[in-house]
Amino acid sequence: MTTVRVEKIRKTYGDFVALEGLTLDMAEGEFVSFLGPSGCGKTTALRIVAGFEFADSGSVLIDGDEIGPVPPNRRNMGMVFQNYSLFPNMTAADNVAFGLRVRKQPAEKVRRRATEMLELVGLSGKEGNFPHQMSGGQQQRVALARALVNMPKALLLDEPLGALDLKLRQVMQLELKRIQREVGITFIFVTHDQEEALTMSDRIAVMTQGRTDQIGTPTEIYHRPATAFVAGFIGTANLLPVTVRGQEGDQVTVDGPGGRYFARAEGRTYQVGSSVTLMVRPERLVPSGAPLHGAAGGSIEATVTSLVFQGPVVRCQVQTAAGVDLVAHLGPEDDPSSLSVGSPVRMTWSIDGAYLVPEALDSGLAGVTQMEDDETGA
Amino acid sequence: MAADDDTKGLRKGRFAPYGLLSPGVIWLLLFFLVPVAILFKASLSTKPSRFATPTFDWAWGNYSSAFSQYGSVFVRSFVYAGTATVLAILIGYPLAYWIATRGGRWKNLLIGLVVVPFFTSYLIRTIAWSSILADENPLVTTLQQVFGSDFRILATPWAVIGGLTYNFMSFMILPIYVSLEKIDFRLTEAAADLGSTTWGAFRKVVLPLSLPGVFAGSLLVFIPAAGDYLNARYLGSPKTSMIGTVVQNKFLVQFDYPQAAALSIVLMVIITAMVLVYSKFLGTEGLAV
């Protein structure tokens, strides 16, 4: 059942279009992420659902009722703010109890619920602590308990893990998932961290420049990106600009820099001569001679430019004759020890390891794309 | 060798804090503690005639007369100063709140305007008010048509209280502004999200967080207002005299140093006691952010 629905939301600040035509249904108990780089409109979307901002046009529906003009204090949404926004003059228990006291609940119930909520987030015994006496992770948990105490229609989380270090962030990701399962409330999670979104979400809305590029499950978004932006933003992708030469049933033939390649049509029909993008994930790119899973999809001549041991895989970067950089993640079965920097290599992939993004590629985006903070975890 | 030099440096460094403290300590000793001791000695002296030299003889009678003769003046001083403090909070808090939340890029200019009255001497400002509030001023004559010909402002308690409020208002606005300025007003969004009204968010979150400013402002207004003599002198009448007026008169007109000193000491002790009780009551410890 749909709990929250946003429909054709448009929001501008002066000349700047923050959101354009956002439409999304969020089901009861679903974990939905708004994912995108900063300035893509994801926080604006969340604030419109919370009622802190109002859309220029479009509507927000909760349980089927239009809620556009209702102020935040009468919406029953729970928000976890980026900086937590805990009340510094109140203890953890009083912070959590705030929402209950506002609703004039009896004192006995307030105390019991506050204790329960703090227990749910794993903070038993910290009731009397003030925010400044707690670590970032603990403050985060208090904020979560505070937002959940009124059993809101949806919990809105605005980059809540951004300020935590990598280890703690991973712990909190799993914690959030566990808490969400326990309370069964719709979670709307805003983040710029694709790994975070992949780990926790049932569905992800990938946004850029106010537009929604794709809405889908993590698997769909990773394996079948709708646009070159999505392909590059989620994980690492090798992108090649190609031209359609022909289609025979499920198989599409394309011409790209350095050869002729094959890919699956995935139910789409391609016009001969149209420009599209071929995506090969680094784990699907291997040196020729290594085992291929399925029929060959293509290959390309290149020179190894770097080999970096990363534990489970060796990150192998190569450069094609056309000057395009590609990255392959090589496992032990790919025999990476036979490669050396500066030596020529033919990189190959299977037809199922390639995916056609039905969109022409900006020439500047050819080659490997990945977000800067993808691996630093900063 | 290097290690030796290092420990020497450390040993020398141990005295650095005392060195840094000494100017302040010497200042306090010379210009506060010594004068207070002199004042205390004077308060226990006797001065038989106007031009005689006071002699120290444990004259506690100065203190008993401070209470018996001037008790009502003390009470009046504290009532006036207290009323002025409350009025300054009621007027200054909304102003400071407005500047802190709505001032935008004009904030610094607006706060500058709050301080502008200081460019004119305190005495001149008070005398200016005495002419504004005088019986023959158009302001008062107009009001007399409404309230009858007996209506006057100058020489009433309200003129004195108004003068005190006006003259010390900046000392209320500035600390409240500083404490409001530090508050993250996104907290009110959090409160609204939890179902609170704007007023509820103010009362339970913003107001408690700004109390340290109200506390500091109250002290900065109440203490000087309780000992003030200019407002009572220029805006009041003998019936509205405050303890500062009496001390000034005893000291500079009647040359009764012992009585003036005793009154000053009593004023100081009472104010200190009041501040201690007040800080206990409004304890700012738990509010430290």
XYZ file of C-alpha atoms in Angstrom:
667
model
C 0.000 0.000 0.000
C 1.300 3.434 -0.920
C 2.054 5.538 2.140
C 3.719 8.559 0.580
C 3.276 9.668 -3.008
C 4.932 12.637 -4.633
C 3.557 13.664 -7.975
C 5.173 15.895 -10.612
C 6.910 18.001 -7.990
C 8.562 21.140 -9.327
C 10.528 23.550 -7.180
C 12.604 26.562 -8.203
C 14.715 29.065 -6.311
C 14.803 32.112 -8.558
C 16.228 30.895 -11.861
C 17.571 27.682 -10.357
C 15.398 24.617 -10.920
C 15.898 22.418 -7.856
C 13.348 19.759 -8.782
C 11.618 18.978 -12.054
C 8.776 16.496 -12.307
C 9.633 14.172 -9.426
C 7.051 11.401 -9.219
C 7.454 8.496 -6.833
C 5.327 6.091 -4.795
C 6.667 4.841 -1.520
C 5.026 1.775 -0.050
C 4.424 1.033 3.607
C 7.583 -0.336 5.197
C 9.693 0.376 2.126
C 13.221 1.733 2.293
C 13.629 4.282 -0.508
C 16.793 6.302 -1.163
C 17.149 9.579 -3.017
C 20.667 9.288 -4.409
C 22.593 11.930 -6.278
C 25.480 14.403 -6.156
C 25.110 17.569 -4.090
C 22.744 20.072 -5.651
C 20.677 17.400 -7.398
C 17.529 18.310 -5.444
C 17.352 15.269 -3.166
C 17.321 17.252 0.082
C 14.760 19.670 -1.379
C 12.536 16.689 -2.195
C 12.827 15.445 1.398
C 12.094 18.876 2.848
C 8.992 19.137 0.675
C 7.743 15.813 2.030
C 8.512 17.002 5.583
C 6.700 20.299 4.991
C 9.637 22.654 5.524
C 9.456 23.718 1.890
C 6.507 23.920 -0.432
C 6.527 22.819 -4.060
C 5.782 25.335 -6.818
C 3.552 22.743 -8.433
C 2.744 19.075 -8.023
C 1.411 17.335 -4.960
C 2.431 15.312 -1.924
C -0.051 12.659 -0.826
C -0.003 10.736 2.416
C -2.287 7.706 2.548
C -3.947 9.123 -0.545
C -4.696 12.548 0.961
C -3.237 15.725 -0.503
C -1.011 17.251 2.181
C 0.545 20.127 0.228
C -0.366 23.087 2.470
C -0.271 21.295 5.864
C 2.524 22.657 8.134
C 5.189 20.198 9.401
C 3.841 20.018 12.963
C 0.574 18.515 11.698
C 2.002 16.010 9.209
C 3.358 13.336 11.519
C 6.591 12.829 9.633
C 9.759 11.980 11.508
C 12.937 13.664 10.394
C 16.539 12.785 11.190
C 18.597 15.852 10.378
C 22.039 15.883 8.842
C 23.506 17.572 11.934
C 21.066 15.635 14.214
C 19.599 18.911 15.615
C 19.286 17.441 19.095
C 18.051 19.918 21.693
C 21.249 20.759 23.585
C 19.358 21.779 26.724
C 17.720 18.369 27.130
C 18.948 14.912 28.090
C 18.718 12.000 25.656
C 15.485 10.858 27.335
C 13.969 14.356 27.189
C 14.927 14.700 23.545
C 13.144 11.456 22.763
C 10.181 12.378 24.964
C 9.745 15.779 23.279
C 7.324 14.549 20.627
C 5.214 12.726 23.218
C 5.076 15.695 25.593
C 3.992 17.941 22.710
C 1.086 15.530 22.228
C 0.286 15.791 25.942
C 0.744 12.091 26.656
C 0.531 11.036 30.324
C 3.858 11.242 32.174
C 3.967 7.508 32.861
C 3.567 6.648 29.187
C 6.124 9.288 28.156
C 8.760 7.763 30.416
C 8.014 4.209 29.319
C 8.040 5.015 25.594
C 11.229 7.075 25.824
C 12.971 4.197 27.580
C 11.655 1.723 24.993
C 12.835 3.849 22.071
C 16.291 4.339 23.556
C 16.460 0.591 24.039
C 15.463 0.042 20.402
C 18.382 2.137 19.205
C 20.768 0.486 21.683
C 21.203 3.373 24.115
C 19.864 1.884 27.357
C 21.528 3.549 30.314
C 22.261 6.791 28.466
C 18.897 8.380 29.326
C 20.424 11.104 31.482
C 23.216 12.136 29.115
C 23.182 15.502 27.370
C 23.988 15.578 23.642
C 27.386 17.201 24.229
C 28.333 14.261 26.448
C 27.701 11.747 23.641
C 29.658 10.630 20.596
C 28.455 11.343 17.066
C 27.138 7.814 16.686
C 25.202 8.018 19.947
C 23.719 11.390 19.013
C 22.695 9.823 15.733
C 20.843 7.087 17.599
C 19.090 9.594 19.865
C 17.966 11.537 16.787
C 16.601 8.319 15.334
C 14.716 7.408 18.514
C 13.347 10.948 18.784
C 12.045 10.900 15.218
C 10.463 7.459 15.631
C 8.787 8.014 18.981
C 5.485 9.249 17.498
C 5.349 6.353 15.031
C 5.411 8.694 12.025
C 3.929 7.882 8.622
C 7.430 7.968 7.207
C 10.899 8.522 8.598
C 12.891 11.058 6.594
C 16.665 10.829 6.858
C 18.806 13.636 5.456
C 22.356 12.286 4.944
C 22.329 11.083 8.547
C 25.561 9.115 8.311
C 27.608 11.793 6.573
C 29.420 12.936 9.709
C 30.411 9.476 10.925
C 33.642 7.648 10.140
C 33.641 4.678 7.759
C 33.496 1.877 10.373
C 30.700 3.516 12.331
C 28.840 4.285 9.134
C 28.810 0.630 8.164
C 27.566 -0.350 11.618
C 24.830 2.286 11.449
C 23.764 1.129 7.968
C 22.991 -2.310 9.332
C 21.417 -0.797 12.454
C 19.128 1.385 10.347
C 18.049 -1.637 8.365
C 17.355 -3.621 11.544
C 15.390 -0.774 13.146
C 13.405 -0.278 9.960
C 12.428 -3.951 9.927
C 11.429 -3.773 13.595
C 9.234 -0.676 13.335
C 7.955 -1.363 9.798
C 7.801 2.334 8.865
C 8.585 3.752 5.413
C 12.131 5.156 5.399
C 13.079 7.863 2.915
C 16.826 8.202 2.913
C 18.776 10.995 1.233
C 22.410 10.334 0.425
C 25.174 11.064 -2.058
C 26.945 7.820 -1.162
C 26.033 5.130 -3.680
C 27.383 2.315 -1.527
C 25.131 3.408 1.348
C 22.125 3.472 -0.983
C 22.930 0.053 -2.468
C 23.387 -1.526 0.968
C 20.145 -0.365 2.548
C 17.530 0.475 -0.059
C 14.643 -1.506 -1.435
C 14.502 1.071 -4.181
C 16.717 3.944 -5.227
C 15.811 7.132 -7.081
C 18.950 8.369 -8.823
C 18.757 12.138 -9.250
C 20.829 14.713 -11.067
C 20.202 18.411 -11.648
C 16.643 18.221 -10.347
C 15.668 15.358 -12.643
C 15.115 11.735 -11.687
C 17.214 9.590 -14.035
C 16.061 6.217 -12.796
C 13.979 4.653 -10.066
C 14.616 0.991 -9.382
C 15.995 -1.696 -7.112
C 19.728 -1.631 -6.380
C 20.235 -4.600 -8.749
C 18.379 -2.919 -11.600
C 20.232 0.310 -11.149
C 23.614 -1.382 -11.008
C 23.127 -3.807 -13.883
C 20.685 -1.923 -16.099
C 21.393 1.797 -15.693
C 18.971 3.986 -17.630
C 21.483 6.716 -18.412
C 25.236 7.103 -18.721
C 25.086 9.286 -15.587
C 23.525 6.487 -13.545
C 26.040 3.972 -14.938
C 28.937 6.166 -13.851
C 27.454 7.287 -10.548
C 26.653 3.815 -9.232
C 29.878 1.920 -8.792
C 32.612 1.998 -11.379
C 31.761 1.665 -15.073
C 33.737 1.504 -18.299
C 31.747 3.474 -20.858
C 32.363 3.422 -24.616
C 30.560 5.522 -27.238
C 29.222 3.139 -29.902
C 27.010 3.210 -33.006
C 24.318 0.628 -33.707
C 25.061 -1.472 -36.811
C 22.226 -3.944 -36.630
C 19.901 -5.993 -34.478
C 18.999 -9.638 -34.826
C 16.423 -10.700 -32.286
C 17.969 -10.262 -28.879
C 21.444 -9.471 -30.180
C 22.618 -5.985 -31.085
C 25.781 -5.340 -33.083
C 27.558 -2.057 -32.452
C 30.752 -0.388 -33.696
C 32.978 1.351 -31.212
C 36.538 2.596 -30.908
C 38.725 -0.433 -31.601
C 36.225 -2.889 -32.979
C 32.855 -4.450 -33.348
C 30.964 -5.478 -30.210
C 27.824 -7.392 -29.310
C 25.273 -6.828 -26.575
C 21.791 -7.921 -25.534
C 18.829 -5.833 -26.688
C 17.033 -6.419 -23.356
C 13.678 -6.107 -25.081
C 14.440 -2.785 -26.748
C 14.567 -2.048 -30.478
C 17.568 -0.128 -31.756
C 17.667 2.091 -34.840
C 20.617 1.384 -37.107
C 23.054 4.309 -37.009
C 21.945 5.625 -33.601
C 24.550 6.545 -31.001
C 24.374 4.656 -27.709
C 26.680 3.815 -24.813
C 28.247 0.450 -24.087
C 28.899 -0.264 -20.421
C 31.215 -2.955 -19.070
C 31.643 -3.224 -15.291
C 35.267 -3.686 -14.121
C 34.541 -7.176 -12.771
C 33.385 -8.227 -16.257
C 36.486 -6.977 -18.077
C 39.280 -9.580 -18.295
C 42.513 -10.107 -20.259
C 42.019 -12.478 -23.202
C 42.822 -16.029 -22.194
C 41.060 -15.676 -18.839
C 37.782 -17.604 -18.514
C 34.759 -15.836 -20.055
C 31.312 -16.627 -18.741
C 29.257 -17.015 -21.920
C 29.700 -15.949 -25.517
C 32.266 -13.284 -26.356
C 30.905 -9.749 -26.452
C 33.957 -7.998 -27.773
C 37.574 -7.127 -27.120
C 39.870 -4.154 -27.317
C 43.652 -3.704 -27.654
C 45.247 -1.752 -24.816
C 48.382 -1.187 -22.765
C 48.535 -1.827 -19.022
C 49.111 1.502 -17.214
C 48.801 0.424 -13.600
C 48.307 -2.654 -11.441
C 47.217 -2.149 -7.840
C 46.788 -5.015 -5.399
C 43.593 -4.426 -3.382
C 43.191 -7.699 -1.526
C 40.290 -9.559 -3.113
C 41.025 -8.105 -6.549
C 43.832 -6.529 -8.505
C 42.798 -3.179 -9.946
C 44.203 -3.140 -13.459
C 44.056 0.065 -15.461
C 44.664 -0.030 -19.191
C 44.714 2.541 -21.973
C 43.367 1.806 -25.442
C 45.012 2.970 -28.660
C 42.377 5.739 -28.791
C 43.561 6.990 -25.394
C 40.536 5.777 -23.413
C 41.242 4.558 -19.862
C 39.507 1.361 -18.749
C 39.591 -0.410 -15.402
C 39.321 -4.129 -14.709
C 39.010 -5.816 -11.324
C 40.849 -9.102 -11.717
C 40.291 -12.066 -9.427
C 42.732 -14.988 -9.007
C 41.137 -16.924 -11.896
C 42.063 -14.063 -14.249
C 45.765 -14.701 -13.589
C 46.747 -11.074 -13.018
C 50.353 -12.088 -12.291
C 50.917 -12.611 -16.020
C 50.420 -8.875 -16.608
C 52.977 -6.144 -16.172
C 52.805 -2.361 -16.444
C 53.648 -1.194 -19.982
C 52.898 -4.512 -21.635
C 50.227 -4.790 -24.362
C 47.063 -6.690 -23.490
C 43.798 -7.549 -25.219
C 40.888 -6.916 -22.851
C 37.736 -8.891 -23.466
C 34.249 -9.429 -22.056
C 31.265 -11.701 -22.510
C 28.068 -10.627 -24.226
C 26.247 -10.774 -20.859
C 28.946 -8.690 -19.215
C 28.111 -5.767 -21.486
C 25.046 -3.553 -21.277
C 23.751 -1.004 -23.771
C 22.685 2.279 -22.209
C 20.137 3.727 -24.639
C 21.704 7.170 -24.629
C 24.552 8.787 -26.578
C 27.725 9.306 -24.551
C 29.295 12.730 -24.079
C 32.722 12.353 -25.657
C 34.357 13.573 -22.442
C 32.835 10.705 -20.445
C 34.388 7.881 -22.471
C 36.383 5.396 -20.427
C 36.202 4.636 -16.741
C 33.992 6.836 -14.567
C 33.660 6.721 -10.852
C 32.880 9.114 -8.023
C 35.912 10.511 -6.214
C 34.800 9.308 -2.813
C 33.953 5.837 -4.072
C 36.891 4.118 -2.471
C 38.349 6.639 -0.063
C 35.317 6.380 2.199
C 36.087 9.868 3.490
C 72.704 19.221 26.124
C 69.497 19.658 24.216
C 67.570 17.690 26.833
C 68.993 19.938 29.562
C 67.849 23.025 27.741
C 64.424 21.519 27.306
C 63.851 20.789 30.994
C 65.157 24.231 31.854
C 62.611 25.683 29.456
C 59.892 23.602 31.070
C 60.865 24.693 34.560
C 60.858 28.309 33.481
C 57.504 27.729 31.792
C 55.943 26.636 35.053
C 55.868 30.232 36.212
C 54.435 31.571 32.990
C 50.781 31.318 34.144
C 51.546 33.379 37.248
C 53.390 35.891 35.114
C 50.376 36.198 32.840
C 48.015 36.513 35.803
C 50.032 39.121 37.685
C 48.892 42.281 35.817
C 45.267 41.425 36.559
C 45.979 40.459 40.145
C 47.995 43.605 40.812
C 45.260 45.703 39.216
C 42.583 44.086 41.409
C 44.694 44.504 44.546
C 45.497 48.153 43.929
C 42.202 49.377 42.510
C 39.621 47.107 44.091
C 40.688 45.372 47.299
C 42.651 48.298 48.745
C 39.857 50.842 48.035
C 37.275 48.463 49.527
C 39.418 48.137 52.644
C 39.725 51.932 52.862
C 35.966 52.242 52.327
C 35.301 49.683 55.056
C 37.618 51.514 57.456
C 35.856 54.818 56.677
C 32.486 53.207 57.321
C 33.556 52.431 60.907
C 34.902 55.912 61.611
C 33.377 58.953 63.267
C 33.428 62.469 61.874
C 32.156 64.872 64.546
C 31.776 67.908 62.250
C 31.613 68.760 58.551
C 35.315 69.634 58.197
C 36.830 67.384 60.886
C 39.097 64.450 59.974
C 37.360 61.092 60.420
C 38.763 58.910 63.212
C 38.522 55.143 63.193
C 36.710 53.914 66.315
C 34.593 50.853 65.332
C 31.531 53.066 64.908
C 28.954 50.341 64.011
C 26.290 52.971 64.521
C 26.852 54.009 60.901
C 25.444 50.654 59.880
C 22.434 50.703 62.172
C 21.493 54.158 60.895
C 21.986 52.930 57.300
C 19.105 50.550 57.926
C 16.973 52.629 60.304
C 17.134 55.890 58.369
C 17.623 54.673 54.805
C 15.931 51.288 54.796
C 13.014 52.554 52.707
C 15.415 54.165 50.211
C 17.170 50.801 49.799
C 13.863 49.089 49.183
C 12.854 51.759 46.664
C 16.191 51.421 44.847
C 15.785 47.689 44.469
C 12.155 47.982 43.392
C 13.052 50.605 40.745
C 16.083 48.648 39.536
C 14.100 45.400 39.491
C 11.236 46.959 37.544
C 13.688 48.525 35.089
C 15.361 45.123 34.612
C 12.054 43.400 33.909
C 11.047 46.158 31.467
C 14.441 45.913 29.756
C 13.918 42.150 29.284
C 10.398 42.659 27.931
C 11.551 45.296 25.438
C 15.091 44.063 24.752
C 14.414 40.353 24.225
C 11.996 40.734 21.297
C 14.314 43.297 19.724
C 17.378 41.052 20.100
C 15.331 38.087 18.831
C 14.181 40.004 15.801
C 17.707 41.133 14.936
C 19.159 37.641 15.454
C 16.508 35.851 13.391
C 15.371 38.392 10.814
C 18.332 40.790 10.677
C 19.938 39.018 7.723
C 22.699 41.104 6.241
C 21.628 44.126 8.319
C 22.465 42.371 11.607
C 25.707 44.196 12.273
C 24.227 47.566 11.340
C 21.224 46.994 13.628
C 23.433 45.946 16.533
C 25.547 49.020 15.802
C 22.422 51.167 16.137
C 21.750 49.630 19.559
C 25.113 50.978 20.685
C 24.728 54.397 19.032
C 23.267 56.107 22.172
C 26.632 55.506 23.876
C 28.152 58.111 21.582
C 26.359 60.735 23.662
C 27.231 61.185 27.321
C 25.006 59.378 29.797
C 24.458 62.636 31.701
C 23.419 64.556 28.573
C 20.994 61.848 27.517
C 19.358 61.891 30.948
C 19.078 65.682 30.994
C 17.585 65.517 27.488
C 14.926 63.133 28.794
C 14.169 65.503 31.682
C 13.331 68.216 29.171
C 11.338 65.828 26.968
C 9.278 64.706 29.958
C 8.984 68.192 31.517
C 5.487 69.507 32.357
C 5.538 72.232 29.700
C 6.717 69.911 26.907
C 4.122 69.381 24.120
C 4.207 65.656 24.787
C 3.010 66.145 28.352
C 0.591 69.001 27.600
C -1.071 66.838 24.970
C -1.437 63.968 27.414
C -2.807 66.384 30.013
C -5.777 66.997 27.733
C -6.556 63.291 27.991
C -5.708 62.553 31.612
C -6.445 65.954 33.216
C -4.239 68.898 34.156
C -2.694 67.080 37.151
C -1.005 64.592 34.835
C 2.755 64.719 34.818
C 5.603 62.400 34.017
C 8.731 64.128 35.285
C 9.376 63.672 39.022
C 7.274 60.500 39.179
C 8.616 57.008 39.956
C 7.842 56.003 36.367
C 10.098 58.718 34.984
C 12.978 57.339 37.061
C 12.225 53.727 36.138
C 11.860 54.710 32.481
C 15.192 56.523 32.586
C 16.907 53.517 34.135
C 15.336 51.188 31.553
C 16.364 53.430 28.687
C 19.902 54.071 29.890
C 20.779 50.417 30.525
C 18.806 48.855 27.657
C 21.884 48.150 25.498
C 23.399 46.075 28.287
C 20.330 43.858 28.093
C 20.089 43.629 24.310
C 23.727 42.795 23.589
C 24.145 39.662 25.772
C 20.700 38.347 24.758
C 21.601 38.917 21.111
C 24.891 37.057 21.556
C 23.192 34.037 23.124
C 20.435 33.987 20.483
C 22.971 34.343 17.710
C 24.687 31.135 18.875
C 21.468 29.106 18.709
C 21.013 26.839 15.721
C 17.521 27.817 14.635
C 17.201 24.574 12.679
C 16.299 23.197 16.117
C 12.901 24.840 15.696
C 12.448 22.769 12.520
C 13.181 19.652 14.545
C 10.601 20.744 17.120
C 7.995 21.454 14.420
C 8.690 18.057 12.883
C 7.899 16.468 16.240
C 4.536 18.226 16.315
C 5.402 21.357 18.254
C 3.877 24.743 17.456
C 6.111 27.752 16.823
C 5.368 29.059 20.326
C 6.047 25.625 21.869
C 9.386 25.404 20.081
C 10.307 28.862 21.350
C 9.290 28.140 24.930
C 10.914 24.729 25.227
C 14.014 25.121 23.068
C 14.976 28.681 22.122
C 14.090 30.416 25.382
C 15.972 27.953 27.630
C 19.009 28.179 25.358
C 18.983 31.988 25.502
C 18.619 32.209 29.309
C 22.369 32.684 29.856
C 22.035 35.917 27.852
C 19.011 37.017 29.879
C 20.933 36.214 33.059
C 24.000 38.237 32.012
C 21.827 41.101 30.759
C 19.847 41.226 34.024
C 23.023 41.533 36.076
C 24.416 44.187 33.762
C 21.208 46.224 34.109
C 20.219 45.559 37.719
C 23.579 46.175 39.399
C 24.329 49.613 37.942
C 20.632 50.575 38.072
C 20.427 49.800 41.817
C 23.336 52.101 42.544
C 22.441 54.782 39.993
C 21.869 58.373 41.139
C 21.631 60.417 37.894
C 18.183 59.188 36.830
C 16.695 59.743 40.282
C 18.277 63.171 40.420
C 17.299 64.505 36.990
C 14.068 62.626 36.333
C 12.775 62.179 39.878
C 11.928 64.198 42.987
C 13.092 63.962 46.632
C 10.282 61.452 47.047
C 11.835 59.140 44.470
C 15.446 59.375 45.648
C 17.489 56.207 45.319
C 20.356 54.996 47.455
C 22.877 56.313 44.922
C 21.409 59.786 45.313
C 21.788 59.570 49.086
C 25.401 58.355 48.894
C 26.286 61.074 46.419
C 24.656 63.694 48.639
C 26.308 62.434 51.844
C 29.683 62.246 50.202
C 29.884 65.330 48.014
C 27.494 67.770 49.712
C 27.467 66.934 53.422
C 30.997 65.452 53.496
C 29.637 62.687 55.762
C 32.182 60.110 54.604
C 31.490 57.467 57.301
C 27.745 57.308 56.598
C 28.308 57.345 52.791
C 30.843 54.523 53.159
C 28.507 52.440 55.321
C 25.668 52.861 52.822
C 27.984 51.831 49.960
C 29.137 48.721 51.786
C 25.557 47.724 52.629
C 24.544 48.221 48.975
C 27.475 46.106 47.815
C 26.737 43.266 50.246
C 23.006 43.178 49.412
C 23.640 43.157 45.654
C 26.222 40.387 45.989
C 23.766 38.310 48.021
C 21.008 38.924 45.463
C 23.260 37.913 42.564
C 24.220 34.693 44.341
C 20.585 33.778 44.974
C 19.633 34.752 41.414
C 22.383 32.648 39.844
C 21.381 29.695 41.996
C 17.794 30.119 40.847
C 18.587 30.599 37.161
C 21.649 28.300 37.362
C 23.312 28.463 33.964
C 25.570 25.429 34.514
C 23.345 22.865 32.793
C 22.708 25.234 29.926
C 26.343 25.389 28.824
C 26.306 24.171 25.255
